[in-house]
GROMACS .gro file of C-alpha atoms in nm:
model
  253
    1UNK     CA    1   0.548  -0.873   2.472
    2UNK     CA    2   0.718  -0.830   2.133
    3UNK     CA    3   0.773  -1.206   2.098
    4UNK     CA    4   0.407  -1.275   2.179
    5UNK     CA    5   0.298  -1.013   1.925
    6UNK     CA    6   0.519  -1.159   1.652
    7UNK     CA    7   0.394  -1.511   1.720
    8UNK     CA    8   0.033  -1.392   1.704
    9UNK     CA    9   0.098  -1.202   1.379
   10UNK     CA   10   0.259  -1.508   1.220
   11UNK     CA   11  -0.036  -1.729   1.318
   12UNK     CA   12  -0.287  -1.478   1.178
   13UNK     CA   13  -0.092  -1.447   0.852
   14UNK     CA   14  -0.082  -1.824   0.795
   15UNK     CA   15  -0.451  -1.854   0.883
   16UNK     CA   16  -0.546  -1.578   0.637
   17UNK     CA   17  -0.358  -1.754   0.357
   18UNK     CA   18  -0.537  -2.082   0.437
   19UNK     CA   19  -0.879  -1.917   0.438
   20UNK     CA   20  -0.823  -1.732   0.111
   21UNK     CA   21  -0.684  -2.041  -0.061
   22UNK     CA   22  -0.980  -2.251   0.053
   23UNK     CA   23  -1.243  -1.992  -0.041
   24UNK     CA   24  -1.110  -1.959  -0.395
   25UNK     CA   25  -1.030  -2.325  -0.462
   26UNK     CA   26  -1.367  -2.419  -0.610
   27UNK     CA   27  -1.372  -2.119  -0.841
   28UNK     CA   28  -1.011  -2.178  -0.944
   29UNK     CA   29  -1.078  -2.543  -1.030
   30UNK     CA   30  -1.379  -2.448  -1.238
   31UNK     CA   31  -1.188  -2.174  -1.416
   32UNK     CA   32  -0.889  -2.394  -1.490
   33UNK     CA   33  -1.102  -2.590  -1.735
   34UNK     CA   34  -1.136  -2.278  -1.946
   35UNK     CA   35  -0.813  -2.084  -1.909
   36UNK     CA   36  -0.480  -2.070  -1.742
   37UNK     CA   37  -0.316  -1.767  -1.896
   38UNK     CA   38  -0.243  -1.616  -2.233
   39UNK     CA   39  -0.115  -1.844  -2.509
   40UNK     CA   40   0.213  -1.658  -2.485
   41UNK     CA   41   0.248  -1.755  -2.119
   42UNK     CA   42   0.482  -2.052  -2.108
   43UNK     CA   43   0.675  -2.181  -1.809
   44UNK     CA   44   0.964  -2.242  -2.050
   45UNK     CA   45   1.018  -1.866  -2.056
   46UNK     CA   46   1.111  -1.881  -1.689
   47UNK     CA   47   1.297  -2.211  -1.708
   48UNK     CA   48   1.622  -2.055  -1.583
   49UNK     CA   49   1.437  -1.901  -1.286
   50UNK     CA   50   1.268  -2.233  -1.208
   51UNK     CA   51   1.607  -2.402  -1.206
   52UNK     CA   52   1.730  -2.146  -0.954
   53UNK     CA   53   1.422  -2.203  -0.738
   54UNK     CA   54   1.498  -2.576  -0.728
   55UNK     CA   55   1.851  -2.533  -0.595
   56UNK     CA   56   1.929  -2.594  -0.230
   57UNK     CA   57   2.175  -2.424   0.003
   58UNK     CA   58   2.456  -2.346  -0.053
   59UNK     CA   59   2.403  -2.343  -0.431
   60UNK     CA   60   2.083  -2.137  -0.420
   61UNK     CA   61   2.052  -1.759  -0.430
   62UNK     CA   62   1.785  -1.501  -0.358
   63UNK     CA   63   1.525  -1.457  -0.634
   64UNK     CA   64   1.364  -1.114  -0.661
   65UNK     CA   65   1.014  -1.084  -0.808
   66UNK     CA   66   0.929  -0.717  -0.859
   67UNK     CA   67   0.570  -0.600  -0.901
   68UNK     CA   68   0.538  -0.263  -1.074
   69UNK     CA   69   0.205  -0.091  -1.118
   70UNK     CA   70  -0.078   0.088  -0.943
   71UNK     CA   71  -0.302   0.038  -0.641
   72UNK     CA   72  -0.402  -0.324  -0.709
   73UNK     CA   73  -0.057  -0.485  -0.677
   74UNK     CA   74   0.011  -0.236  -0.396
   75UNK     CA   75  -0.263  -0.409  -0.199
   76UNK     CA   76  -0.524  -0.132  -0.184
   77UNK     CA   77  -0.866  -0.286  -0.159
   78UNK     CA   78  -1.126  -0.061   0.004
   79UNK     CA   79  -0.927   0.264  -0.022
   80UNK     CA   80  -0.738   0.371   0.187
   81UNK     CA   81  -0.710   0.026   0.348
   82UNK     CA   82  -0.408  -0.174   0.227
   83UNK     CA   83  -0.428  -0.551   0.272
   84UNK     CA   84  -0.068  -0.647   0.211
   85UNK     CA   85  -0.095  -1.020   0.271
   86UNK     CA   86  -0.416  -1.038   0.068
   87UNK     CA   87  -0.255  -0.891  -0.244
   88UNK     CA   88  -0.152  -1.102  -0.541
   89UNK     CA   89   0.223  -1.034  -0.509
   90UNK     CA   90   0.227  -1.186  -0.160
   91UNK     CA   91  -0.027  -1.458  -0.239
   92UNK     CA   92   0.178  -1.569  -0.540
   93UNK     CA   93   0.492  -1.560  -0.325
   94UNK     CA   94   0.318  -1.796  -0.082
   95UNK     CA   95   0.230  -2.040  -0.361
   96UNK     CA   96   0.576  -2.029  -0.517
   97UNK     CA   97   0.758  -2.085  -0.189
   98UNK     CA   98   0.526  -2.376  -0.106
   99UNK     CA   99   0.622  -2.530  -0.440
  100UNK     CA  100   0.994  -2.464  -0.388
  101UNK     CA  101   1.059  -2.498  -0.012
  102UNK     CA  102   1.436  -2.451  -0.047
  103UNK     CA  103   1.407  -2.124  -0.238
  104UNK     CA  104   1.472  -1.778  -0.098
  105UNK     CA  105   1.229  -1.549  -0.279
  106UNK     CA  106   1.139  -1.183  -0.234
  107UNK     CA  107   0.817  -1.024  -0.357
  108UNK     CA  108   0.909  -0.657  -0.395
  109UNK     CA  109   0.642  -0.397  -0.465
  110UNK     CA  110   0.743  -0.085  -0.654
  111UNK     CA  111   0.380  -0.003  -0.729
  112UNK     CA  112   0.214   0.326  -0.634
  113UNK     CA  113  -0.159   0.379  -0.593
  114UNK     CA  114  -0.312   0.608  -0.855
  115UNK     CA  115  -0.015   0.586  -1.090
  116UNK     CA  116  -0.036   0.523  -1.466
  117UNK     CA  117   0.219   0.367  -1.701
  118UNK     CA  118   0.373   0.699  -1.803
  119UNK     CA  119   0.452   0.778  -1.442
  120UNK     CA  120   0.577   0.426  -1.383
  121UNK     CA  121   0.802   0.440  -1.688
  122UNK     CA  122   0.971   0.759  -1.564
  123UNK     CA  123   1.095   0.587  -1.249
  124UNK     CA  124   1.146   0.238  -1.394
  125UNK     CA  125   1.524   0.242  -1.397
  126UNK     CA  126   1.555   0.409  -1.058
  127UNK     CA  127   1.291   0.217  -0.865
  128UNK     CA  128   1.259  -0.116  -1.046
  129UNK     CA  129   1.586  -0.213  -1.213
  130UNK     CA  130   1.774  -0.099  -0.904
  131UNK     CA  131   1.608  -0.385  -0.709
  132UNK     CA  132   1.810  -0.639  -0.912
  133UNK     CA  133   1.494  -0.815  -1.030
  134UNK     CA  134   1.485  -1.165  -1.173
  135UNK     CA  135   1.129  -1.116  -1.299
  136UNK     CA  136   0.929  -0.794  -1.333
  137UNK     CA  137   0.548  -0.794  -1.342
  138UNK     CA  138   0.386  -0.484  -1.498
  139UNK     CA  139   0.023  -0.398  -1.414
  140UNK     CA  140  -0.097  -0.051  -1.517
  141UNK     CA  141  -0.398  -0.082  -1.748
  142UNK     CA  142  -0.666   0.013  -1.495
  143UNK     CA  143  -0.510   0.358  -1.462
  144UNK     CA  144  -0.407   0.392  -1.827
  145UNK     CA  145  -0.758   0.464  -1.949
  146UNK     CA  146  -0.732   0.842  -1.901
  147UNK     CA  147  -0.407   0.865  -2.100
  148UNK     CA  148  -0.538   0.653  -2.386
  149UNK     CA  149  -0.402   0.360  -2.583
  150UNK     CA  150  -0.127   0.538  -2.775
  151UNK     CA  151   0.040   0.699  -2.475
  152UNK     CA  152  -0.003   0.384  -2.269
  153UNK     CA  153   0.159   0.175  -2.541
  154UNK     CA  154   0.459   0.408  -2.560
  155UNK     CA  155   0.505   0.390  -2.182
  156UNK     CA  156   0.473   0.011  -2.169
  157UNK     CA  157   0.720  -0.028  -2.455
  158UNK     CA  158   0.965   0.201  -2.278
  159UNK     CA  159   0.957  -0.022  -1.968
  160UNK     CA  160   0.973  -0.340  -2.174
  161UNK     CA  161   1.275  -0.217  -2.367
  162UNK     CA  162   1.460  -0.106  -2.055
  163UNK     CA  163   1.405  -0.445  -1.894
  164UNK     CA  164   1.510  -0.636  -2.203
  165UNK     CA  165   1.820  -0.420  -2.238
  166UNK     CA  166   1.905  -0.513  -1.878
  167UNK     CA  167   1.846  -0.883  -1.961
  168UNK     CA  168   1.560  -0.910  -1.709
  169UNK     CA  169   1.256  -1.132  -1.760
  170UNK     CA  170   0.916  -0.963  -1.783
  171UNK     CA  171   0.555  -1.067  -1.736
  172UNK     CA  172   0.278  -0.836  -1.857
  173UNK     CA  173  -0.051  -0.823  -1.668
  174UNK     CA  174  -0.390  -0.742  -1.821
  175UNK     CA  175  -0.622  -0.548  -1.589
  176UNK     CA  176  -0.845  -0.679  -1.316
  177UNK     CA  177  -1.207  -0.560  -1.343
  178UNK     CA  178  -1.372  -0.227  -1.288
  179UNK     CA  179  -1.736  -0.319  -1.239
  180UNK     CA  180  -1.845   0.025  -1.361
  181UNK     CA  181  -1.750  -0.110  -1.705
  182UNK     CA  182  -1.926  -0.394  -1.883
  183UNK     CA  183  -1.657  -0.663  -1.891
  184UNK     CA  184  -1.861  -0.851  -2.152
  185UNK     CA  185  -1.833  -0.560  -2.397
  186UNK     CA  186  -1.542  -0.625  -2.639
  187UNK     CA  187  -1.510  -0.251  -2.695
  188UNK     CA  188  -1.498  -0.148  -2.330
  189UNK     CA  189  -1.188   0.063  -2.251
  190UNK     CA  190  -1.027  -0.210  -2.040
  191UNK     CA  191  -1.094  -0.465  -2.316
  192UNK     CA  192  -0.906  -0.244  -2.561
  193UNK     CA  193  -0.613  -0.205  -2.323
  194UNK     CA  194  -0.614  -0.581  -2.268
  195UNK     CA  195  -0.583  -0.646  -2.642
  196UNK     CA  196  -0.298  -0.397  -2.664
  197UNK     CA  197  -0.110  -0.567  -2.379
  198UNK     CA  198  -0.151  -0.907  -2.543
  199UNK     CA  199  -0.021  -0.761  -2.869
  200UNK     CA  200   0.284  -0.625  -2.685
  201UNK     CA  201   0.344  -0.969  -2.538
  202UNK     CA  202   0.332  -1.120  -2.885
  203UNK     CA  203   0.559  -0.853  -3.029
  204UNK     CA  204   0.829  -0.896  -2.767
  205UNK     CA  205   0.770  -1.268  -2.695
  206UNK     CA  206   0.681  -1.196  -2.332
  207UNK     CA  207   0.427  -1.389  -2.123
  208UNK     CA  208   0.094  -1.222  -2.054
  209UNK     CA  209  -0.109  -1.307  -1.747
  210UNK     CA  210  -0.461  -1.243  -1.875
  211UNK     CA  211  -0.648  -1.159  -1.554
  212UNK     CA  212  -0.910  -0.970  -1.755
  213UNK     CA  213  -1.000  -1.283  -1.947
  214UNK     CA  214  -1.024  -1.482  -1.624
  215UNK     CA  215  -1.284  -1.250  -1.476
  216UNK     CA  216  -1.461  -1.205  -1.810
  217UNK     CA  217  -1.512  -1.581  -1.842
  218UNK     CA  218  -1.660  -1.590  -1.493
  219UNK     CA  219  -1.899  -1.307  -1.583
  220UNK     CA  220  -2.003  -1.487  -1.901
  221UNK     CA  221  -2.082  -1.794  -1.691
  222UNK     CA  222  -2.314  -1.584  -1.479
  223UNK     CA  223  -2.085  -1.521  -1.182
  224UNK     CA  224  -2.149  -1.190  -1.005
  225UNK     CA  225  -1.804  -1.030  -1.001
  226UNK     CA  226  -1.895  -0.827  -0.695
  227UNK     CA  227  -1.794  -1.126  -0.483
  228UNK     CA  228  -1.438  -1.068  -0.605
  229UNK     CA  229  -1.439  -0.691  -0.551
  230UNK     CA  230  -1.353  -0.471  -0.252
  231UNK     CA  231  -1.478  -0.164  -0.440
  232UNK     CA  232  -1.565  -0.097  -0.803
  233UNK     CA  233  -1.203  -0.096  -0.927
  234UNK     CA  234  -1.021  -0.296  -0.660
  235UNK     CA  235  -1.038  -0.672  -0.623
  236UNK     CA  236  -1.064  -0.822  -0.274
  237UNK     CA  237  -0.845  -1.107  -0.140
  238UNK     CA  238  -1.058  -1.361  -0.324
  239UNK     CA  239  -1.000  -1.171  -0.649
  240UNK     CA  240  -0.630  -1.139  -0.575
  241UNK     CA  241  -0.616  -1.517  -0.530
  242UNK     CA  242  -0.747  -1.562  -0.885
  243UNK     CA  243  -0.455  -1.353  -1.016
  244UNK     CA  244  -0.203  -1.523  -0.787
  245UNK     CA  245  -0.312  -1.865  -0.912
  246UNK     CA  246  -0.244  -1.752  -1.270
  247UNK     CA  247   0.101  -1.620  -1.179
  248UNK     CA  248   0.180  -1.945  -1.000
  249UNK     CA  249   0.119  -2.141  -1.322
  250UNK     CA  250   0.420  -1.967  -1.473
  251UNK     CA  251   0.645  -2.125  -1.213
  252UNK     CA  252   0.534  -2.484  -1.258
  253UNK     CA  253   0.773  -2.683  -1.474
   0.00000   0.00000   0.00000
């Protein structure tokens, strides 16, 4: 019975990846004409990681990608439902391992639903650096609005500095949408946090995956963002695929 269950689960998982990839392919191709990621996002930054991904046994080693943040990377979609294999950490893992079939790669989530950057910074060394990460992705802006820009900046810089001191590569993530905000408004709270994250990337020479810009460009083209949303502040698997596609670009040499 257990073997039958595991086989069925594996088939369903592969099928779900195929469906999500197909459903988002047209949108991704259209979007790629307008953006890939922030100007500071350059696959050269991860060149040493890409080299490791290209190695074959017995020269290869396990690569740990750690995703630190709130409910979105955790996989919450329509709360309290968690769709693990429809979340961008696992979707990007799928893409990366398809590109590098000899690589052993872990996607490790240290994210907690409802958490902001201050809370994430307090446990960064204990919960994130302890995972021996090769790359850390930080995604907190959605929940940083209540603490404001100044406190959020201090918390992000604390995590950035701890990672850099540990000689670990970082990727900063701008927020995915909250459709209760006008994503077209340059002064919307999430727009302000997005600009701050991009500035931090420039200051520390760290790549920024600009998910906010991706969804904003779609909205400006007349796309109804509700088709990418599970609820007002959580993207659905189709929205997660947009983010995963952007992450994947970092790992293409």
